[in-house]
Amino acid sequence: MSGLVGWIDFSRNLALQRPVITTMTGSLAHRGPDGERVWTSPRAAFGHRALVVEPGDGRQPVVTEADGHDVVLCLTGAPGGLTALRERLRGAGRPVSPDAPAAELLSQAYLRWGSDFVPWLSGAFALAVWDGRTEELVLARDQLGGQTLFFTETPTGVVFGSERKALLAHPEVQPAVHTAGLREVICHAVPTGPLFSGFSQVEAGEIAVFGRSGWTRRQYWKLRTRPHEDDLQTTVARIRAMLEESARAATPFGPDLAAVTLSGGVDSSSVTALIAAELRRRDLGRLHAYTIDYAYDGFRSDAMRTSKDAPYARMVAEHVDARHHVVQLEAADILDPVVRLSMLRAKDCPTRIYDMDAWQQIFLQRVAADGHKVVFTGLGADNAFLGATWCNDRGLVESGTFPWIALAQRHGARNGFGAGLVNQDLLARLDLPTYYADTYASAVADVEHLPEEDDWARKMRTVAHLVLTQFRGDSSIFSATGLQVRSPVNTHELLQYTYNIPAEMHRHGGIEKGLLREAVADLLPQEVVRRPRSATPISHDPGYPARLQEEFKAMLADTEAPARPLTDLAAATELVGQPDRLAKDRLARASVELILQLNLWLDHYRVQLVL
């Protein structure tokens, strides 16, 4: 995924601080396995870890002299819109070589237009520019926040980076966490933010400028409410055209660089068919498709999973002539201490769904080990086409809170998924009911409605806005394995279009994601087109809860365990003595997993809780 770091200081000479910026850059080695570069000057220092997908991707930071001063740019991700940007530069008298890498192109655009060029880009990206002419730092993030970018101020400047760990590698930055940060870690109502005290992040669709007088921040993009005027046929045709164009723009030119994660659901299957067709068009060979399966074959349907993935995935791979790889996982492998730590390091904090995320990370390590650098997914389709459970359940839509929180509460998780073993004193301090109410009110305050919308249409628009702005996909697991994730569905142009489509049209054919199914119906087997949504698979191997029980017992017996004071010891002791409950109750397992993750996080990151 590549990674960037930087340090601006208006008091000390950063040309003498190369070891610090090198350490910060090295903390992101997993993001850029293809090389590292650092650049220093008296007021600014930059570092970059490279994942080379296209020629020249590793030549960063890009340093250009302008009016006797250095202008330096670092880029992560894969911005789109570069062909049009080249034409703009040519028209402005700044022709750029056709094979100039993206960072060099963006550097020339900055020299011509300042940060005004950022809204012309698409795709997932983050960038940092040091303008030595004005002694200002410019940070920007893509419209959907597909690339993260954190920062924190020091007494005499600012440090920033693609991940929180890069900031924590600076000697003046401490891992303190206040109540607000711990609340986010435990409840997961909204995407986990900066967390650590004093940390901030560049928001999705934002440009932030830092200089001697402080920060200037502006939002350059957000979802807009407009009437949807296209009929069904036109809507389906536009969706198909946007998906095809997105697939063309996202497909790399090197053979075997790209792979796809294929579940056999309509989301990943659509992407598989589109990318396979694009590779054929360019004569780049067959697409590699990877599917998760488990060594223990004990699939059980539940509220989130309707059918086993592998048979449908195989059907799609054969249909589009992809090279199909089924990766069998051992369920208990995710409790290996090294795997648990690597999962924590991927996110810099506990995850809400440890088992699913950890299995996914092991799976992606296999993809990376086969030499691929870009992984295509159906990420974002559930959000774009209102496919998730909470978009299709009237009770959740009308819950008056985040529907994913309402779903957890419906199944007995009063304080949210995974929080069942947090002790009562801490829960009282966190006051999650008030937090949910306040955060929800703030999130929905941004929703714009049309005058003609009735009550139900307003509620569905609210849910659509929430899933698009508060339930975005997380690329950290991909980055941790040295992969760049791309999704032809997850573009701001497509999401802006689908956001305004009425909910009843989204359910074309009487099934969730009906519009997407119709748009790709000719590309896939009909069994796949009509397959009901099924969530990421989990294992039912009895060995997993048994090993989880042993690990939890050991933690509870350790009087020095840092998470022990945060745990309801009576409830934890009762649960750990009920192996059958751990085997059958996913909420119980999630609560144990959260405490174990908290314990490792507090220890490994030396977190200073300030509550």
PDB file of N, CA and C in Angstrom, residues 14-85:
ATOM      1  N   LEU A  14      16.199  19.965  11.460  1.00  0.00           N
ATOM      2  CA  LEU A  14      15.858  18.577  11.176  1.00  0.00           C
ATOM      3  C   LEU A  14      16.872  17.897  10.252  1.00  0.00           C
ATOM      4  N   ALA A  15      17.757  18.658   9.641  1.00  0.00           N
ATOM      5  CA  ALA A  15      18.809  18.033   8.847  1.00  0.00           C
ATOM      6  C   ALA A  15      19.714  17.171   9.719  1.00  0.00           C
ATOM      7  N   LEU A  16      19.676  17.418  11.029  1.00  0.00           N
ATOM      8  CA  LEU A  16      20.475  16.642  11.974  1.00  0.00           C
ATOM      9  C   LEU A  16      19.693  15.489  12.589  1.00  0.00           C
ATOM     10  N   GLN A  17      18.428  15.318  12.174  1.00  0.00           N
ATOM     11  CA  GLN A  17      17.539  14.329  12.806  1.00  0.00           C
ATOM     12  C   GLN A  17      17.211  13.158  11.885  1.00  0.00           C
ATOM     13  N   ARG A  18      18.120  12.834  10.999  1.00  0.00           N
ATOM     14  CA  ARG A  18      17.869  11.737  10.064  1.00  0.00           C
ATOM     15  C   ARG A  18      17.579  10.408  10.763  1.00  0.00           C
ATOM     16  N   PRO A  19      18.258  10.082  11.882  1.00  0.00           N
ATOM     17  CA  PRO A  19      17.929   8.816  12.558  1.00  0.00           C
ATOM     18  C   PRO A  19      16.469   8.736  13.014  1.00  0.00           C
ATOM     19  N   VAL A  20      15.892   9.851  13.441  1.00  0.00           N
ATOM     20  CA  VAL A  20      14.503   9.831  13.902  1.00  0.00           C
ATOM     21  C   VAL A  20      13.555   9.570  12.740  1.00  0.00           C
ATOM     22  N   ILE A  21      13.730  10.289  11.642  1.00  0.00           N
ATOM     23  CA  ILE A  21      12.812  10.101  10.518  1.00  0.00           C
ATOM     24  C   ILE A  21      13.016   8.718   9.892  1.00  0.00           C
ATOM     25  N   THR A  22      14.226   8.173   9.983  1.00  0.00           N
ATOM     26  CA  THR A  22      14.465   6.824   9.485  1.00  0.00           C
ATOM     27  C   THR A  22      13.743   5.789  10.339  1.00  0.00           C
ATOM     28  N   THR A  23      13.759   5.995  11.655  1.00  0.00           N
ATOM     29  CA  THR A  23      13.039   5.091  12.557  1.00  0.00           C
ATOM     30  C   THR A  23      11.539   5.151  12.284  1.00  0.00           C
ATOM     31  N   MET A  24      11.004   6.347  12.134  1.00  0.00           N
ATOM     32  CA  MET A  24       9.584   6.501  11.827  1.00  0.00           C
ATOM     33  C   MET A  24       9.232   5.803  10.513  1.00  0.00           C
ATOM     34  N   THR A  25      10.073   5.992   9.508  1.00  0.00           N
ATOM     35  CA  THR A  25       9.816   5.365   8.205  1.00  0.00           C
ATOM     36  C   THR A  25       9.875   3.845   8.318  1.00  0.00           C
ATOM     37  N   GLY A  26      10.836   3.353   9.079  1.00  0.00           N
ATOM     38  CA  GLY A  26      10.982   1.912   9.240  1.00  0.00           C
ATOM     39  C   GLY A  26       9.789   1.257   9.906  1.00  0.00           C
ATOM     40  N   SER A  27       9.029   2.026  10.709  1.00  0.00           N
ATOM     41  CA  SER A  27       7.844   1.461  11.364  1.00  0.00           C
ATOM     42  C   SER A  27       6.778   1.064  10.355  1.00  0.00           C
ATOM     43  N   LEU A  28       6.891   1.545   9.106  1.00  0.00           N
ATOM     44  CA  LEU A  28       5.909   1.238   8.064  1.00  0.00           C
ATOM     45  C   LEU A  28       6.475   0.292   7.004  1.00  0.00           C
ATOM     46  N   ALA A  29       7.500  -0.484   7.394  1.00  0.00           N
ATOM     47  CA  ALA A  29       8.143  -1.379   6.425  1.00  0.00           C
ATOM     48  C   ALA A  29       7.149  -2.348   5.797  1.00  0.00           C
ATOM     49  N   HIS A  30       6.146  -2.777   6.564  1.00  0.00           N
ATOM     50  CA  HIS A  30       5.163  -3.733   6.041  1.00  0.00           C
ATOM     51  C   HIS A  30       4.367  -3.155   4.882  1.00  0.00           C
ATOM     52  N   ARG A  31       4.198  -1.838   4.865  1.00  0.00           N
ATOM     53  CA  ARG A  31       3.414  -1.209   3.805  1.00  0.00           C
ATOM     54  C   ARG A  31       4.196  -1.083   2.500  1.00  0.00           C
ATOM     55  N   GLY A  32       5.530  -1.074   2.614  1.00  0.00           N
ATOM     56  CA  GLY A  32       6.350  -0.842   1.429  1.00  0.00           C
ATOM     57  C   GLY A  32       7.525  -1.787   1.369  1.00  0.00           C
ATOM     58  N   PRO A  33       7.316  -2.999   0.890  1.00  0.00           N
ATOM     59  CA  PRO A  33       8.395  -3.992   0.874  1.00  0.00           C
ATOM     60  C   PRO A  33       9.447  -3.746  -0.196  1.00  0.00           C
ATOM     61  N   ASP A  34       9.232  -2.743  -1.069  1.00  0.00           N
ATOM     62  CA  ASP A  34      10.115  -2.562  -2.220  1.00  0.00           C
ATOM     63  C   ASP A  34      11.123  -1.430  -2.055  1.00  0.00           C
ATOM     64  N   GLY A  35      11.268  -0.886  -0.862  1.00  0.00           N
ATOM     65  CA  GLY A  35      12.308   0.120  -0.686  1.00  0.00           C
ATOM     66  C   GLY A  35      11.907   1.248   0.237  1.00  0.00           C
ATOM     67  N   GLU A  36      12.924   2.000   0.644  1.00  0.00           N
ATOM     68  CA  GLU A  36      12.745   3.089   1.607  1.00  0.00           C
ATOM     69  C   GLU A  36      13.622   4.273   1.207  1.00  0.00           C
ATOM     70  N   ARG A  37      13.071   5.467   1.324  1.00  0.00           N
ATOM     71  CA  ARG A  37      13.835   6.695   1.094  1.00  0.00           C
ATOM     72  C   ARG A  37      13.453   7.725   2.135  1.00  0.00           C
ATOM     73  N   VAL A  38      14.423   8.513   2.562  1.00  0.00           N
ATOM     74  CA  VAL A  38      14.143   9.632   3.457  1.00  0.00           C
ATOM     75  C   VAL A  38      14.795  10.889   2.881  1.00  0.00           C
ATOM     76  N   TRP A  39      14.229  12.017   3.272  1.00  0.00           N
ATOM     77  CA  TRP A  39      14.735  13.329   2.842  1.00  0.00           C
ATOM     78  C   TRP A  39      14.668  14.258   4.037  1.00  0.00           C
ATOM     79  N   THR A  40      15.734  15.029   4.255  1.00  0.00           N
ATOM     80  CA  THR A  40      15.741  15.962   5.382  1.00  0.00           C
ATOM     81  C   THR A  40      16.178  17.346   4.934  1.00  0.00           C
ATOM     82  N   SER A  41      15.716  18.333   5.672  1.00  0.00           N
ATOM     83  CA  SER A  41      16.107  19.726   5.477  1.00  0.00           C
ATOM     84  C   SER A  41      16.014  20.395   6.845  1.00  0.00           C
ATOM     85  N   PRO A  42      16.413  21.640   6.980  1.00  0.00           N
ATOM     86  CA  PRO A  42      16.346  22.271   8.302  1.00  0.00           C
ATOM     87  C   PRO A  42      14.951  22.304   8.919  1.00  0.00           C
ATOM     88  N   ARG A  43      13.910  22.476   8.127  1.00  0.00           N
ATOM     89  CA  ARG A  43      12.563  22.626   8.693  1.00  0.00           C
ATOM     90  C   ARG A  43      11.653  21.421   8.471  1.00  0.00           C
ATOM     91  N   ALA A  44      12.005  20.547   7.557  1.00  0.00           N
ATOM     92  CA  ALA A  44      11.112  19.432   7.217  1.00  0.00           C
ATOM     93  C   ALA A  44      11.906  18.167   6.941  1.00  0.00           C
ATOM     94  N   ALA A  45      11.294  17.030   7.292  1.00  0.00           N
ATOM     95  CA  ALA A  45      11.866  15.722   6.988  1.00  0.00           C
ATOM     96  C   ALA A  45      10.737  14.801   6.549  1.00  0.00           C
ATOM     97  N   PHE A  46      10.979  14.056   5.469  1.00  0.00           N
ATOM     98  CA  PHE A  46       9.978  13.138   4.927  1.00  0.00           C
ATOM     99  C   PHE A  46      10.592  11.738   4.810  1.00  0.00           C
ATOM    100  N   GLY A  47       9.725  10.720   4.924  1.00  0.00           N
ATOM    101  CA  GLY A  47      10.141   9.355   4.676  1.00  0.00           C
ATOM    102  C   GLY A  47       9.067   8.621   3.897  1.00  0.00           C
ATOM    103  N   HIS A  48       9.475   7.634   3.086  1.00  0.00           N
ATOM    104  CA  HIS A  48       8.524   6.906   2.254  1.00  0.00           C
ATOM    105  C   HIS A  48       8.939   5.450   2.155  1.00  0.00           C
ATOM    106  N   ARG A  49       7.973   4.537   2.339  1.00  0.00           N
ATOM    107  CA  ARG A  49       8.164   3.113   2.069  1.00  0.00           C
ATOM    108  C   ARG A  49       7.387   2.777   0.810  1.00  0.00           C
ATOM    109  N   ALA A  50       8.035   2.091  -0.132  1.00  0.00           N
ATOM    110  CA  ALA A  50       7.470   1.929  -1.473  1.00  0.00           C
ATOM    111  C   ALA A  50       6.921   0.533  -1.711  1.00  0.00           C
ATOM    112  N   LEU A  51       5.734   0.488  -2.270  1.00  0.00           N
ATOM    113  CA  LEU A  51       5.170  -0.703  -2.900  1.00  0.00           C
ATOM    114  C   LEU A  51       5.098  -0.383  -4.388  1.00  0.00           C
ATOM    115  N   VAL A  52       5.963  -0.991  -5.167  1.00  0.00           N
ATOM    116  CA  VAL A  52       6.080  -0.623  -6.573  1.00  0.00           C
ATOM    117  C   VAL A  52       5.112  -1.453  -7.399  1.00  0.00           C
ATOM    118  N   VAL A  53       4.055  -0.806  -7.865  1.00  0.00           N
ATOM    119  CA  VAL A  53       3.077  -1.429  -8.752  1.00  0.00           C
ATOM    120  C   VAL A  53       3.315  -0.969 -10.183  1.00  0.00           C
ATOM    121  N   GLU A  54       3.509   0.320 -10.358  1.00  0.00           N
ATOM    122  CA  GLU A  54       3.829   0.876 -11.663  1.00  0.00           C
ATOM    123  C   GLU A  54       5.262   1.411 -11.625  1.00  0.00           C
ATOM    124  N   PRO A  55       5.968   1.426 -12.755  1.00  0.00           N
ATOM    125  CA  PRO A  55       7.351   1.923 -12.775  1.00  0.00           C
ATOM    126  C   PRO A  55       7.453   3.333 -12.186  1.00  0.00           C
ATOM    127  N   GLY A  56       8.438   3.519 -11.335  1.00  0.00           N
ATOM    128  CA  GLY A  56       8.656   4.850 -10.744  1.00  0.00           C
ATOM    129  C   GLY A  56       7.975   5.058  -9.420  1.00  0.00           C
ATOM    130  N   ASP A  57       7.139   4.101  -8.982  1.00  0.00           N
ATOM    131  CA  ASP A  57       6.433   4.283  -7.711  1.00  0.00           C
ATOM    132  C   ASP A  57       7.391   4.443  -6.539  1.00  0.00           C
ATOM    133  N   GLY A  58       8.600   3.902  -6.655  1.00  0.00           N
ATOM    134  CA  GLY A  58       9.542   3.957  -5.539  1.00  0.00           C
ATOM    135  C   GLY A  58      10.361   5.228  -5.486  1.00  0.00           C
ATOM    136  N   ARG A  59      10.221   6.104  -6.478  1.00  0.00           N
ATOM    137  CA  ARG A  59      11.049   7.316  -6.504  1.00  0.00           C
ATOM    138  C   ARG A  59      10.373   8.441  -5.716  1.00  0.00           C
ATOM    139  N   GLN A  60      10.273   8.234  -4.423  1.00  0.00           N
ATOM    140  CA  GLN A  60       9.697   9.220  -3.517  1.00  0.00           C
ATOM    141  C   GLN A  60      10.569   9.311  -2.267  1.00  0.00           C
ATOM    142  N   PRO A  61      10.553  10.474  -1.606  1.00  0.00           N
ATOM    143  CA  PRO A  61       9.827  11.699  -1.921  1.00  0.00           C
ATOM    144  C   PRO A  61      10.304  12.331  -3.243  1.00  0.00           C
ATOM    145  N   VAL A  62       9.381  13.012  -3.914  1.00  0.00           N
ATOM    146  CA  VAL A  62       9.703  13.775  -5.112  1.00  0.00           C
ATOM    147  C   VAL A  62      10.098  15.190  -4.669  1.00  0.00           C
ATOM    148  N   VAL A  63      11.326  15.580  -5.003  1.00  0.00           N
ATOM    149  CA  VAL A  63      11.849  16.889  -4.590  1.00  0.00           C
ATOM    150  C   VAL A  63      12.056  17.743  -5.834  1.00  0.00           C
ATOM    151  N   THR A  64      11.407  18.909  -5.872  1.00  0.00           N
ATOM    152  CA  THR A  64      11.498  19.824  -7.005  1.00  0.00           C
ATOM    153  C   THR A  64      11.906  21.200  -6.494  1.00  0.00           C
ATOM    154  N   GLU A  65      12.828  21.831  -7.182  1.00  0.00           N
ATOM    155  CA  GLU A  65      13.222  23.189  -6.793  1.00  0.00           C
ATOM    156  C   GLU A  65      12.319  24.198  -7.482  1.00  0.00           C
ATOM    157  N   ALA A  66      11.799  25.151  -6.700  1.00  0.00           N
ATOM    158  CA  ALA A  66      10.931  26.206  -7.238  1.00  0.00           C
ATOM    159  C   ALA A  66      11.276  27.510  -6.526  1.00  0.00           C
ATOM    160  N   ASP A  67      11.653  28.503  -7.303  1.00  0.00           N
ATOM    161  CA  ASP A  67      12.016  29.827  -6.750  1.00  0.00           C
ATOM    162  C   ASP A  67      13.085  29.707  -5.668  1.00  0.00           C
ATOM    163  N   GLY A  68      14.023  28.799  -5.878  1.00  0.00           N
ATOM    164  CA  GLY A  68      15.119  28.657  -4.943  1.00  0.00           C
ATOM    165  C   GLY A  68      14.804  27.871  -3.691  1.00  0.00           C
ATOM    166  N   HIS A  69      13.629  27.232  -3.634  1.00  0.00           N
ATOM    167  CA  HIS A  69      13.223  26.457  -2.463  1.00  0.00           C
ATOM    168  C   HIS A  69      12.773  25.066  -2.904  1.00  0.00           C
ATOM    169  N   ASP A  70      12.869  24.113  -1.987  1.00  0.00           N
ATOM    170  CA  ASP A  70      12.416  22.760  -2.266  1.00  0.00           C
ATOM    171  C   ASP A  70      10.912  22.622  -2.044  1.00  0.00           C
ATOM    172  N   VAL A  71      10.249  21.977  -3.010  1.00  0.00           N
ATOM    173  CA  VAL A  71       8.862  21.546  -2.850  1.00  0.00           C
ATOM    174  C   VAL A  71       8.889  20.019  -2.906  1.00  0.00           C
ATOM    175  N   VAL A  72       8.433  19.381  -1.823  1.00  0.00           N
ATOM    176  CA  VAL A  72       8.602  17.944  -1.652  1.00  0.00           C
ATOM    177  C   VAL A  72       7.231  17.287  -1.529  1.00  0.00           C
ATOM    178  N   LEU A  73       7.023  16.166  -2.238  1.00  0.00           N
ATOM    179  CA  LEU A  73       5.734  15.478  -2.208  1.00  0.00           C
ATOM    180  C   LEU A  73       5.933  13.990  -1.958  1.00  0.00           C
ATOM    181  N   CYS A  74       5.074  13.434  -1.096  1.00  0.00           N
ATOM    182  CA  CYS A  74       4.970  11.991  -0.871  1.00  0.00           C
ATOM    183  C   CYS A  74       3.530  11.570  -1.100  1.00  0.00           C
ATOM    184  N   LEU A  75       3.356  10.380  -1.657  1.00  0.00           N
ATOM    185  CA  LEU A  75       2.032   9.885  -2.017  1.00  0.00           C
ATOM    186  C   LEU A  75       1.899   8.430  -1.594  1.00  0.00           C
ATOM    187  N   THR A  76       0.722   8.066  -1.092  1.00  0.00           N
ATOM    188  CA  THR A  76       0.396   6.660  -0.884  1.00  0.00           C
ATOM    189  C   THR A  76      -0.895   6.348  -1.627  1.00  0.00           C
ATOM    190  N   GLY A  77      -1.103   5.044  -1.901  1.00  0.00           N
ATOM    191  CA  GLY A  77      -2.324   4.636  -2.568  1.00  0.00           C
ATOM    192  C   GLY A  77      -2.196   4.662  -4.079  1.00  0.00           C
ATOM    193  N   ALA A  78      -3.350   4.697  -4.740  1.00  0.00           N
ATOM    194  CA  ALA A  78      -3.403   4.636  -6.199  1.00  0.00           C
ATOM    195  C   ALA A  78      -4.425   5.649  -6.701  1.00  0.00           C
ATOM    196  N   PRO A  79      -4.046   6.923  -6.807  1.00  0.00           N
ATOM    197  CA  PRO A  79      -5.017   7.921  -7.268  1.00  0.00           C
ATOM    198  C   PRO A  79      -5.431   7.687  -8.712  1.00  0.00           C
ATOM    199  N   GLY A  80      -6.693   7.970  -8.989  1.00  0.00           N
ATOM    200  CA  GLY A  80      -7.199   7.920 -10.350  1.00  0.00           C
ATOM    201  C   GLY A  80      -7.301   9.324 -10.919  1.00  0.00           C
ATOM    202  N   GLY A  81      -7.712   9.414 -12.174  1.00  0.00           N
ATOM    203  CA  GLY A  81      -7.838  10.706 -12.829  1.00  0.00           C
ATOM    204  C   GLY A  81      -6.526  11.245 -13.367  1.00  0.00           C
ATOM    205  N   LEU A  82      -5.508  10.383 -13.489  1.00  0.00           N
ATOM    206  CA  LEU A  82      -4.182  10.876 -13.874  1.00  0.00           C
ATOM    207  C   LEU A  82      -4.098  11.225 -15.356  1.00  0.00           C
ATOM    208  N   THR A  83      -4.817  10.511 -16.207  1.00  0.00           N
ATOM    209  CA  THR A  83      -4.787  10.826 -17.638  1.00  0.00           C
ATOM    210  C   THR A  83      -5.333  12.229 -17.882  1.00  0.00           C
ATOM    211  N   ALA A  84      -6.466  12.547 -17.241  1.00  0.00           N
ATOM    212  CA  ALA A  84      -7.042  13.888 -17.393  1.00  0.00           C
ATOM    213  C   ALA A  84      -6.114  14.942 -16.801  1.00  0.00           C
ATOM    214  N   LEU A  85      -5.427  14.603 -15.701  1.00  0.00           N
ATOM    215  CA  LEU A  85      -4.513  15.563 -15.085  1.00  0.00           C
ATOM    216  C   LEU A  85      -3.333  15.856 -16.007  1.00  0.00           C
TER     217      LEU A  85
END
